XYZ file of N, CA and C in Angstrom:
708
model
N 104.773 103.105 70.980
C 104.790 103.776 72.273
C 106.224 104.081 72.677
N 106.507 105.324 73.023
C 107.841 105.722 73.421
C 108.011 105.539 74.936
N 109.170 105.056 75.314
C 109.482 104.917 76.732
C 110.815 105.589 77.003
N 111.018 105.988 78.232
C 112.241 106.688 78.592
C 113.410 105.714 78.694
N 114.611 106.291 78.722
C 115.816 105.475 78.864
C 115.813 104.727 80.192
N 115.345 105.393 81.249
C 115.327 104.770 82.576
C 114.398 103.564 82.590
N 113.226 103.718 81.969
C 112.275 102.608 81.921
C 112.823 101.452 81.095
N 113.446 101.767 79.961
C 114.022 100.721 79.110
C 115.122 99.961 79.848
N 115.958 100.695 80.587
C 117.035 100.045 81.329
C 116.482 99.178 82.453
N 115.420 99.631 83.114
C 114.824 98.849 84.190
C 114.241 97.542 83.662
N 113.585 97.607 82.490
C 113.013 96.394 81.895
C 114.117 95.420 81.496
N 115.189 95.952 80.884
C 116.297 95.087 80.467
C 116.983 94.457 81.672
N 117.168 95.248 82.731
C 117.827 94.718 83.926
C 117.014 93.608 84.566
N 115.695 93.770 84.566
C 114.836 92.765 85.174
C 114.846 91.472 84.369
N 114.810 91.586 83.049
C 114.769 90.382 82.209
C 116.106 89.661 82.171
N 117.196 90.417 82.202
C 118.527 89.810 82.167
C 119.067 89.497 83.548
N 118.291 89.832 84.596
C 118.689 89.585 85.984
C 120.017 90.257 86.313
N 120.151 91.503 85.889
C 121.369 92.261 86.151
C 121.254 92.910 87.522
N 122.239 92.733 88.391
C 122.153 93.314 89.737
C 122.177 94.828 89.685
N 121.439 95.433 90.589
C 121.377 96.893 90.664
C 122.131 97.360 91.900
N 123.049 98.290 91.728
C 123.795 98.857 92.844
C 123.209 100.232 93.138
N 122.561 100.361 94.276
C 121.878 101.601 94.611
C 122.889 102.715 94.852
N 122.744 103.864 94.189
C 123.684 104.967 94.404
C 123.416 105.668 95.733
N 124.312 105.521 96.666
C 124.149 106.142 97.970
C 125.031 107.377 98.082
N 124.493 108.393 98.709
C 125.284 109.568 99.027
C 126.087 109.265 100.287
N 127.396 109.415 100.198
C 128.261 109.078 101.320
C 128.016 110.051 102.473
N 127.666 109.496 103.631
C 127.420 110.315 104.813
C 128.749 110.711 105.450
N 128.821 111.947 105.930
C 130.055 112.422 106.551
C 130.380 111.660 107.829
N 129.365 111.085 108.471
C 129.587 110.344 109.707
C 130.026 108.903 109.450
N 129.992 108.497 108.202
C 130.393 107.133 107.866
C 131.903 106.977 108.033
N 132.359 105.902 108.690
C 133.806 105.676 108.813
C 134.461 105.523 107.446
N 135.655 106.065 107.310
C 136.368 105.984 106.039
C 136.646 104.529 105.664
N 136.971 103.723 106.665
C 137.299 102.314 106.432
C 136.134 101.402 106.809
N 134.917 101.787 106.436
C 133.730 100.998 106.799
C 133.817 99.574 106.258
N 134.318 99.426 105.035
C 134.434 98.087 104.445
C 135.370 97.209 105.274
N 136.491 97.767 105.699
C 137.452 96.991 106.486
C 136.909 96.664 107.872
N 136.128 97.582 108.440
C 135.521 97.318 109.750
C 134.591 96.116 109.661
N 133.750 96.102 108.629
C 132.842 94.971 108.456
C 133.611 93.698 108.150
N 134.680 93.816 107.375
C 135.487 92.644 107.031
C 136.064 91.986 108.287
N 136.526 92.794 109.220
C 137.082 92.253 110.457
C 135.994 91.622 111.325
N 134.809 92.205 111.312
C 133.713 91.639 112.097
C 133.242 90.306 111.520
N 133.394 90.147 110.216
C 132.957 88.907 109.572
C 133.913 87.751 109.828
N 135.184 88.067 110.027
C 136.174 87.010 110.231
C 135.851 86.222 111.504
N 135.851 84.933 111.375
C 135.548 84.073 112.505
C 134.070 83.825 112.709
N 133.224 84.628 112.035
C 131.772 84.455 112.151
C 131.228 83.667 110.965
N 131.761 83.967 109.767
C 131.344 83.253 108.567
C 132.037 81.898 108.551
N 131.292 80.864 108.838
C 131.833 79.511 108.885
C 130.970 78.585 108.041
N 131.531 77.451 107.720
C 130.794 76.466 106.941
C 129.593 75.972 107.739
N 128.435 75.975 107.105
C 127.215 75.533 107.769
C 126.424 76.647 108.419
N 127.005 77.847 108.514
C 126.304 78.992 109.104
C 125.526 79.724 108.016
N 124.290 80.052 108.300
C 123.448 80.765 107.344
C 123.518 82.265 107.632
N 123.864 83.027 106.601
C 124.043 84.473 106.739
C 122.856 85.189 106.105
N 122.280 86.136 106.847
C 121.130 86.897 106.365
C 121.403 88.396 106.510
N 120.768 89.180 105.632
C 120.797 90.638 105.714
C 119.393 91.113 106.062
N 119.280 91.891 107.132
C 117.969 92.264 107.647
C 117.831 93.777 107.759
N 116.613 94.261 107.555
C 116.331 95.682 107.739
C 114.822 95.880 107.809
N 114.429 97.075 108.259
C 113.021 97.459 108.280
C 112.780 98.519 107.209
N 111.551 98.572 106.736
C 111.219 99.519 105.674
C 109.763 99.942 105.815
N 109.524 101.236 105.686
C 108.156 101.740 105.667
C 107.707 101.940 104.233
N 106.600 101.332 103.865
C 106.087 101.430 102.495
C 104.742 102.136 102.534
N 104.666 103.213 101.808
C 103.450 104.021 101.784
C 102.731 103.819 100.461
N 101.445 103.649 100.541
C 100.629 103.365 99.373
C 100.170 104.691 98.757
N 101.089 105.354 98.057
C 100.758 106.653 97.482
C 101.472 106.828 96.152
N 101.053 107.794 95.333
C 101.719 108.023 94.053
C 103.121 108.562 94.247
N 103.963 108.366 93.244
C 105.347 108.807 93.344
C 105.481 110.316 93.180
N 104.480 110.984 92.628
C 104.533 112.429 92.448
C 103.681 113.129 93.505
N 104.186 114.240 93.985
C 103.445 115.034 94.961
C 102.461 115.929 94.217
N 101.214 115.866 94.588
C 100.194 116.674 93.932
C 100.130 118.047 94.596
N 100.167 119.085 93.795
C 100.162 120.436 94.335
C 98.996 121.235 93.736
N 98.414 122.073 94.542
C 97.357 122.965 94.101
C 97.749 124.371 94.555
N 98.303 125.140 93.642
C 98.810 126.448 94.017
C 100.023 126.293 94.919
N 99.942 126.863 96.108
C 101.036 126.772 97.074
C 100.796 125.689 98.110
N 99.718 124.927 97.959
C 99.357 123.943 98.961
C 99.555 122.534 98.410
N 100.037 121.660 99.257
C 100.193 120.259 98.882
C 98.909 119.517 99.233
N 98.339 118.853 98.247
C 97.116 118.097 98.472
C 97.489 116.761 99.105
N 97.110 116.565 100.345
C 97.448 115.345 101.060
C 96.233 114.431 101.142
N 96.472 113.162 100.945
C 95.406 112.168 101.059
C 95.795 111.157 102.127
N 94.812 110.495 102.668
C 95.060 109.536 103.736
C 95.389 108.175 103.129
N 96.632 108.031 102.666
C 97.057 106.774 102.071
C 97.529 105.823 103.167
N 97.181 104.551 103.072
C 97.638 103.594 104.082
C 99.132 103.325 103.949
N 99.768 102.972 105.044
C 101.187 102.635 105.035
C 101.420 101.457 105.967
N 102.496 100.733 105.718
C 102.838 99.572 106.530
C 104.334 99.588 106.808
N 104.728 98.887 107.845
C 106.135 98.665 108.146
C 106.463 97.209 107.862
N 107.562 97.004 107.177
C 107.973 95.661 106.777
C 109.309 95.330 107.417
N 109.403 94.156 108.011
C 110.664 93.604 108.492
C 110.965 92.385 107.631
N 112.167 92.313 107.101
C 112.491 91.202 106.214
C 113.991 90.963 106.210
N 114.374 89.787 105.750
C 115.787 89.468 105.579
C 115.942 88.548 104.381
N 117.102 88.631 103.739
C 117.410 87.781 102.594
C 118.708 87.034 102.880
N 118.842 85.806 102.386
C 120.055 85.023 102.652
C 121.183 85.388 101.697
N 122.407 85.221 102.178
C 123.567 85.409 101.317
C 123.753 84.201 100.410
N 123.683 83.014 100.969
C 123.788 81.779 100.189
C 122.571 80.896 100.471
N 122.689 80.082 101.517
C 121.609 79.173 101.878
C 120.681 79.846 102.880
N 119.460 79.355 102.922
C 118.509 79.874 103.888
C 117.229 80.333 103.222
N 116.191 80.432 104.026
C 114.880 80.848 103.539
C 114.637 82.301 103.920
N 114.299 83.158 102.953
C 114.002 84.561 103.290
C 112.855 84.645 104.290
N 112.849 85.713 105.048
C 111.819 85.895 106.070
C 111.163 87.256 105.869
N 109.853 87.301 106.035
C 109.085 88.523 105.791
C 108.049 88.679 106.887
N 107.929 89.915 107.388
C 106.938 90.204 108.425
C 106.376 91.596 108.188
N 105.073 91.713 108.194
C 104.395 92.983 107.936
C 103.616 93.401 109.178
N 103.711 94.683 109.522
C 102.995 95.188 110.687
C 102.503 96.606 110.417
N 101.354 96.932 110.972
C 100.811 98.284 110.860
C 101.186 99.137 112.072
N 101.880 98.554 113.035
C 102.303 99.284 114.227
C 103.749 99.744 114.068
N 104.196 100.567 114.995
C 105.586 101.002 114.985
C 106.500 99.834 115.342
N 107.683 99.839 114.775
C 108.638 98.760 115.029
C 109.437 99.083 116.284
N 109.417 98.162 117.245
C 110.200 98.313 118.465
C 110.882 96.986 118.771
N 111.472 96.876 119.942
C 112.222 95.671 120.288
C 111.324 94.438 120.352
N 110.072 94.601 120.781
C 109.151 93.462 120.858
C 108.816 92.943 119.461
N 108.537 93.852 118.554
C 108.236 93.449 117.175
C 109.457 92.791 116.545
N 110.628 93.355 116.792
C 111.852 92.780 116.237
C 112.119 91.388 116.809
N 111.851 91.191 118.097
C 112.028 89.872 118.709
C 111.083 88.851 118.081
N 109.853 89.264 117.793
C 108.916 88.361 117.115
C 109.431 87.981 115.728
N 110.097 88.927 115.077
C 110.677 88.623 113.772
C 111.784 87.575 113.901
N 112.577 87.655 114.967
C 113.632 86.663 115.180
C 113.045 85.268 115.365
N 111.929 85.177 116.086
C 111.262 83.881 116.238
C 110.788 83.363 114.880
N 110.247 84.252 114.063
C 109.770 83.855 112.736
C 110.925 83.386 111.858
N 112.062 84.056 111.961
C 113.245 83.651 111.198
C 113.725 82.270 111.626
N 113.705 82.002 112.915
C 114.158 80.707 113.419
C 113.233 79.576 112.986
N 111.937 79.839 112.913
C 110.989 78.798 112.501
C 111.286 78.324 111.081
N 111.685 79.242 110.206
C 111.914 78.883 108.813
C 113.306 78.392 108.498
N 114.240 78.482 109.464
C 115.625 78.107 109.185
C 116.214 77.356 110.375
N 116.936 76.294 110.067
C 117.611 75.512 111.100
C 119.097 75.856 111.120
N 119.794 75.392 112.150
C 121.229 75.633 112.251
C 121.549 77.016 112.787
N 122.847 77.321 112.835
C 123.292 78.623 113.324
C 123.030 79.706 112.280
N 122.644 80.877 112.759
C 122.286 81.989 111.878
C 123.092 83.222 112.266
N 123.625 83.912 111.261
C 124.260 85.214 111.450
C 123.384 86.247 110.758
N 122.905 87.217 111.521
C 122.005 88.239 110.997
C 122.749 89.570 110.937
N 122.971 90.073 109.725
C 123.660 91.346 109.516
C 122.612 92.450 109.442
N 122.758 93.471 110.282
C 121.743 94.516 110.375
C 122.370 95.834 110.812
N 121.555 96.897 110.800
C 122.072 98.221 111.135
C 122.055 98.442 112.646
N 122.332 99.677 113.048
C 122.525 99.983 114.464
C 121.328 100.685 115.102
N 120.123 100.335 114.681
C 118.931 100.917 115.296
C 118.896 100.586 116.791
N 118.352 101.495 117.584
C 118.376 101.322 119.039
C 117.630 100.077 119.484
N 116.499 99.774 118.831
C 115.731 98.611 119.266
C 116.382 97.296 118.843
N 117.470 97.360 118.068
C 118.255 96.158 117.776
C 119.236 95.841 118.900
N 119.469 96.841 119.761
C 120.529 96.714 120.765
C 119.984 96.944 122.168
N 119.304 95.984 122.701
C 118.914 96.052 124.108
C 118.946 94.651 124.702
N 118.859 94.571 126.009
C 119.035 93.297 126.706
C 117.994 92.267 126.284
N 116.768 92.716 126.068
C 115.708 91.774 125.700
C 115.992 91.129 124.344
N 116.382 91.938 123.364
C 116.686 91.412 122.029
C 117.882 90.475 122.079
N 118.920 90.854 122.826
C 120.104 90.005 122.922
C 119.778 88.659 123.572
N 118.902 88.662 124.571
C 118.535 87.406 125.231
C 117.745 86.500 124.293
N 116.834 87.089 123.514
C 116.056 86.300 122.554
C 116.966 85.733 121.472
N 117.870 86.565 120.949
C 118.787 86.108 119.904
C 119.687 84.986 120.415
N 120.170 85.109 121.648
C 121.021 84.067 122.220
C 120.253 82.765 122.398
N 119.009 82.866 122.833
C 118.188 81.674 123.040
C 117.883 80.969 121.721
N 117.808 81.741 120.632
C 117.486 81.177 119.321
C 118.732 80.832 118.507
N 119.922 80.999 119.091
C 121.196 80.735 118.393
C 121.334 81.598 117.143
N 120.992 82.869 117.293
C 121.129 83.838 116.208
C 122.176 84.868 116.620
N 123.230 84.991 115.825
C 124.278 85.971 116.089
C 123.950 87.270 115.368
N 123.867 88.360 116.117
C 123.596 89.674 115.534
C 124.919 90.347 115.198
N 125.139 90.606 113.922
C 126.365 91.253 113.467
C 125.998 92.628 112.916
N 126.478 93.668 113.585
C 126.060 95.025 113.243
C 127.000 95.648 112.215
N 126.394 96.353 111.278
C 127.150 97.062 110.252
C 127.850 98.274 110.858
N 128.882 98.785 110.204
C 129.452 100.068 110.629
C 128.379 101.152 110.539
N 128.464 102.185 111.359
C 127.425 103.230 111.334
C 127.357 103.953 109.997
N 126.140 104.314 109.618
C 125.885 105.089 108.403
C 126.450 104.398 107.157
N 126.208 103.097 107.063
C 126.707 102.320 105.921
C 125.598 101.466 105.317
N 124.518 102.076 104.834
C 123.414 101.283 104.278
C 123.790 100.545 103.005
N 124.828 101.011 102.296
C 125.218 100.354 101.053
C 125.791 98.967 101.288
N 126.156 98.653 102.536
C 126.694 97.330 102.850
C 125.598 96.340 103.233
N 124.365 96.807 103.273
C 123.238 95.938 103.602
C 122.495 95.598 102.311
N 122.564 94.339 101.902
C 122.023 93.942 100.602
C 120.523 94.136 100.479
N 119.810 94.057 101.576
C 118.355 94.136 101.471
C 117.888 95.528 101.065
N 118.763 96.529 101.164
C 118.413 97.866 100.697
C 118.085 97.854 99.203
N 118.731 96.968 98.457
C 118.456 96.859 97.025
C 117.060 96.302 96.776
N 116.633 95.398 97.649
C 115.283 94.844 97.526
C 114.244 95.919 97.832
N 114.521 96.740 98.846
C 113.573 97.803 99.195
C 113.335 98.737 98.011
N 114.383 99.047 97.273
C 114.224 99.959 96.139
C 113.250 99.391 95.112
N 113.444 98.116 94.760
C 112.552 97.495 93.783
C 111.137 97.338 94.338
N 111.034 97.032 95.629
C 109.715 96.828 96.229
C 108.938 98.141 96.305
N 109.624 99.230 96.638
C 108.948 100.529 96.699
C 108.537 101.000 95.310
N 109.360 100.711 94.314
C 108.983 101.074 92.948
C 107.720 100.326 92.537
N 107.656 99.052 92.892
C 106.462 98.263 92.571
C 105.235 98.829 93.277
N 105.372 99.194 94.556
C 104.234 99.725 95.313
C 103.752 101.043 94.718
N 104.677 101.906 94.300
C 104.283 103.183 93.709
C 103.674 103.007 92.319
N 104.129 101.990 91.599
C 103.578 101.735 90.267
C 102.103 101.361 90.347
N 101.747 100.608 91.384
C 100.370 100.128 91.515
C 99.636 100.838 92.647
N 99.987 102.109 92.864
C 99.361 102.832 93.977
C 97.862 103.000 93.774
N 97.399 102.968 92.503
C 95.980 103.171 92.236
C 95.147 101.946 92.592
N 95.826 100.811 92.822
C 95.109 99.587 93.175
C 94.987 99.486 94.690
N 93.772 99.355 95.183
C 93.561 99.311 96.630
C 94.068 98.006 97.228
N 94.463 97.051 96.389
C 94.938 95.770 96.894
C 96.459 95.646 96.855
N 97.153 96.719 96.477
C 98.604 96.639 96.294
C 99.317 96.202 97.571
N 98.923 96.773 98.711
C 99.600 96.456 99.962
C 99.407 94.995 100.358
N 98.316 94.397 99.933
C 98.046 93.013 100.303
C 98.978 92.038 99.589
N 99.576 92.474 98.488
C 100.433 91.588 97.710
C 101.914 91.926 97.869
N 102.248 92.736 98.865
C 103.647 93.103 99.079
C 104.493 91.874 99.388
N 103.980 90.983 100.225
C 104.751 89.793 100.592
C 105.040 88.926 99.373
N 104.039 88.722 98.521
C 104.249 87.925 97.308
C 105.289 88.574 96.404
N 105.223 89.894 96.273
C 106.182 90.595 95.425
C 107.589 90.522 96.011
N 107.698 90.574 97.336
C 109.006 90.467 97.988
C 109.660 89.127 97.662
N 108.928 88.043 97.840
C 109.495 86.724 97.569
C 109.799 86.545 96.080
N 108.997 87.174 95.237
C 109.262 87.098 93.797
C 110.573 87.810 93.453
N 110.777 89.003 94.017
C 112.001 89.756 93.744
C 113.232 89.008 94.235
N 113.138 88.421 95.422
C 114.284 87.706 95.985
C 114.621 86.475 95.154
N 113.594 85.800 94.642
C 113.833 84.578 93.869
C 114.364 84.871 92.470
N 114.002 86.030 91.908
C 114.387 86.342 90.535
C 115.623 87.232 90.438
N 115.862 88.067 91.441
C 116.950 89.034 91.352
C 118.253 88.519 91.927
N 119.369 89.043 91.406
C 120.691 88.713 91.930
C 121.179 89.902 92.753
N 120.844 89.904 94.040
C 121.189 91.023 94.906
C 122.509 90.811 95.649
N 123.036 89.608 95.627
C 124.199 89.292 96.456
C 125.522 89.341 95.706
N 125.481 89.476 94.383
C 126.692 89.335 93.580
C 127.801 90.299 93.932
N 127.492 91.603 93.966
C 128.560 92.582 94.193
C 129.122 92.469 95.604
N 128.285 92.076 96.579
C 128.745 91.932 97.958
C 129.712 90.755 98.064
N 129.407 89.673 97.355
C 130.294 88.508 97.349
C 131.643 88.872 96.742
N 131.614 89.662 95.686
C 132.864 90.065 95.043
C 133.691 90.962 95.958
N 133.038 91.855 96.693
C 133.755 92.797 97.559
C 134.398 92.097 98.749
N 133.693 91.126 99.338
C 134.188 90.460 100.545
C 134.580 89.010 100.262
N 135.095 88.773 99.064
C 135.425 87.401 98.671
C 136.514 86.803 99.550
N 137.440 87.646 100.053
C 138.535 87.113 100.860
C 138.036 86.509 102.164
N 137.017 87.130 102.766
C 136.453 86.594 104.008
C 135.603 85.363 103.722
N 134.845 85.408 102.639
C 133.953 84.299 102.318
C 134.731 83.049 101.940
N 135.879 83.215 101.297
C 136.692 82.064 100.917
C 137.152 81.279 102.142
N 137.317 81.982 103.256
C 137.782 81.322 104.472
C 136.674 80.529 105.160
N 135.414 80.945 104.937
C 134.350 80.376 105.744
C 133.394 79.440 105.050
N 133.361 79.428 103.706
C 132.400 78.585 103.008
C 133.133 77.684 102.030
N 132.401 76.725 101.472
C 133.010 75.813 100.516
C 133.378 76.565 99.248
N 134.507 76.210 98.652
C 134.995 76.906 97.472
C 134.054 76.728 96.288
N 133.443 75.554 96.166
C 132.538 75.324 95.048
C 131.361 76.273 95.060
N 130.772 76.470 96.234
C 129.624 77.364 96.348
C 130.040 78.806 96.096
N 131.202 79.190 96.625
C 131.668 80.566 96.448
C 131.892 80.886 94.974
N 132.590 80.016 94.254
C 132.904 80.293 92.859
C 131.668 80.218 91.972
N 130.695 79.400 92.333
C 129.470 79.336 91.537
C 128.730 80.670 91.583
N 128.670 81.293 92.766
C 128.021 82.597 92.885
C 128.855 83.687 92.230
N 130.175 83.616 92.348
C 131.039 84.634 91.766
C 130.974 84.596 90.242
N 130.974 83.405 89.652
C 130.894 83.283 88.195
C 129.562 83.815 87.685
N 128.487 83.536 88.426
C 127.171 84.042 88.022
C 127.160 85.564 88.025
N 127.773 86.168 89.035
C 127.825 87.631 89.103
C 128.632 88.203 87.945
N 129.779 87.601 87.626
C 130.621 88.104 86.546
C 129.914 88.004 85.199
N 129.167 86.922 84.997
C 128.447 86.760 83.733
C 127.360 87.814 83.577
N 126.594 88.055 84.644
C 125.537 89.062 84.558
C 126.117 90.460 84.385
N 127.273 90.724 85.006
C 127.920 92.027 84.842
C 128.422 92.206 83.414
N 128.933 91.119 82.809
C 129.429 91.182 81.436
C 128.290 91.447 80.457
N 127.125 90.842 80.705
C 125.975 91.032 79.820
C 125.492 92.474 79.862
N 125.604 93.106 81.049
C 125.102 94.472 81.205
C 125.968 95.503 80.500
N 127.195 95.155 80.145
C 128.096 96.109 79.499
C 127.807 96.234 78.003
């Protein structure tokens, strides 16, 4: 059986646990020094004992990856879709996952913060984008009450949010099994499987190593950095 180069590379990357860096098109509205902006925001926030998470929302549609066309008309089917709220830890911490069939607003996001707090103790730093429902008085009051610090990314900088890499793999899995009516029911299991098996944090640790060295134990930092370098060497 012949397989394409892309499929062969995906299988090898999954088995060797090679991190995937999603190719993003640079937005014109993105600050030129986005990395430095985030670096300054991290200083003083990343401390020993603080759990750092990357959070985002994602809409997953249960449909085939190819658009079906009949002449000049697109054949549309009523495929179910869900909205997922999730976060992954940088070092320590338990990933959090929440699935909803409703639109995501400040109330839904606040419920996610409660769910995150139930699974994790201690101070939490949550790195996320600048969606409007992330920034209102109600969300800030809930986050303050739960001892969760919201750290916002520079605008138009999705490549700095590690969970975007998880979304790519999760959407590929959903599209692969679109013919199965039970695919959406197993999204949560697949999410936790991807987080446990994949190395999504390596390149981010390497990029912001100067800030992380100031805030975490050196042993933990170098253990993650060495793991990233080894997986990168294997991929070459």
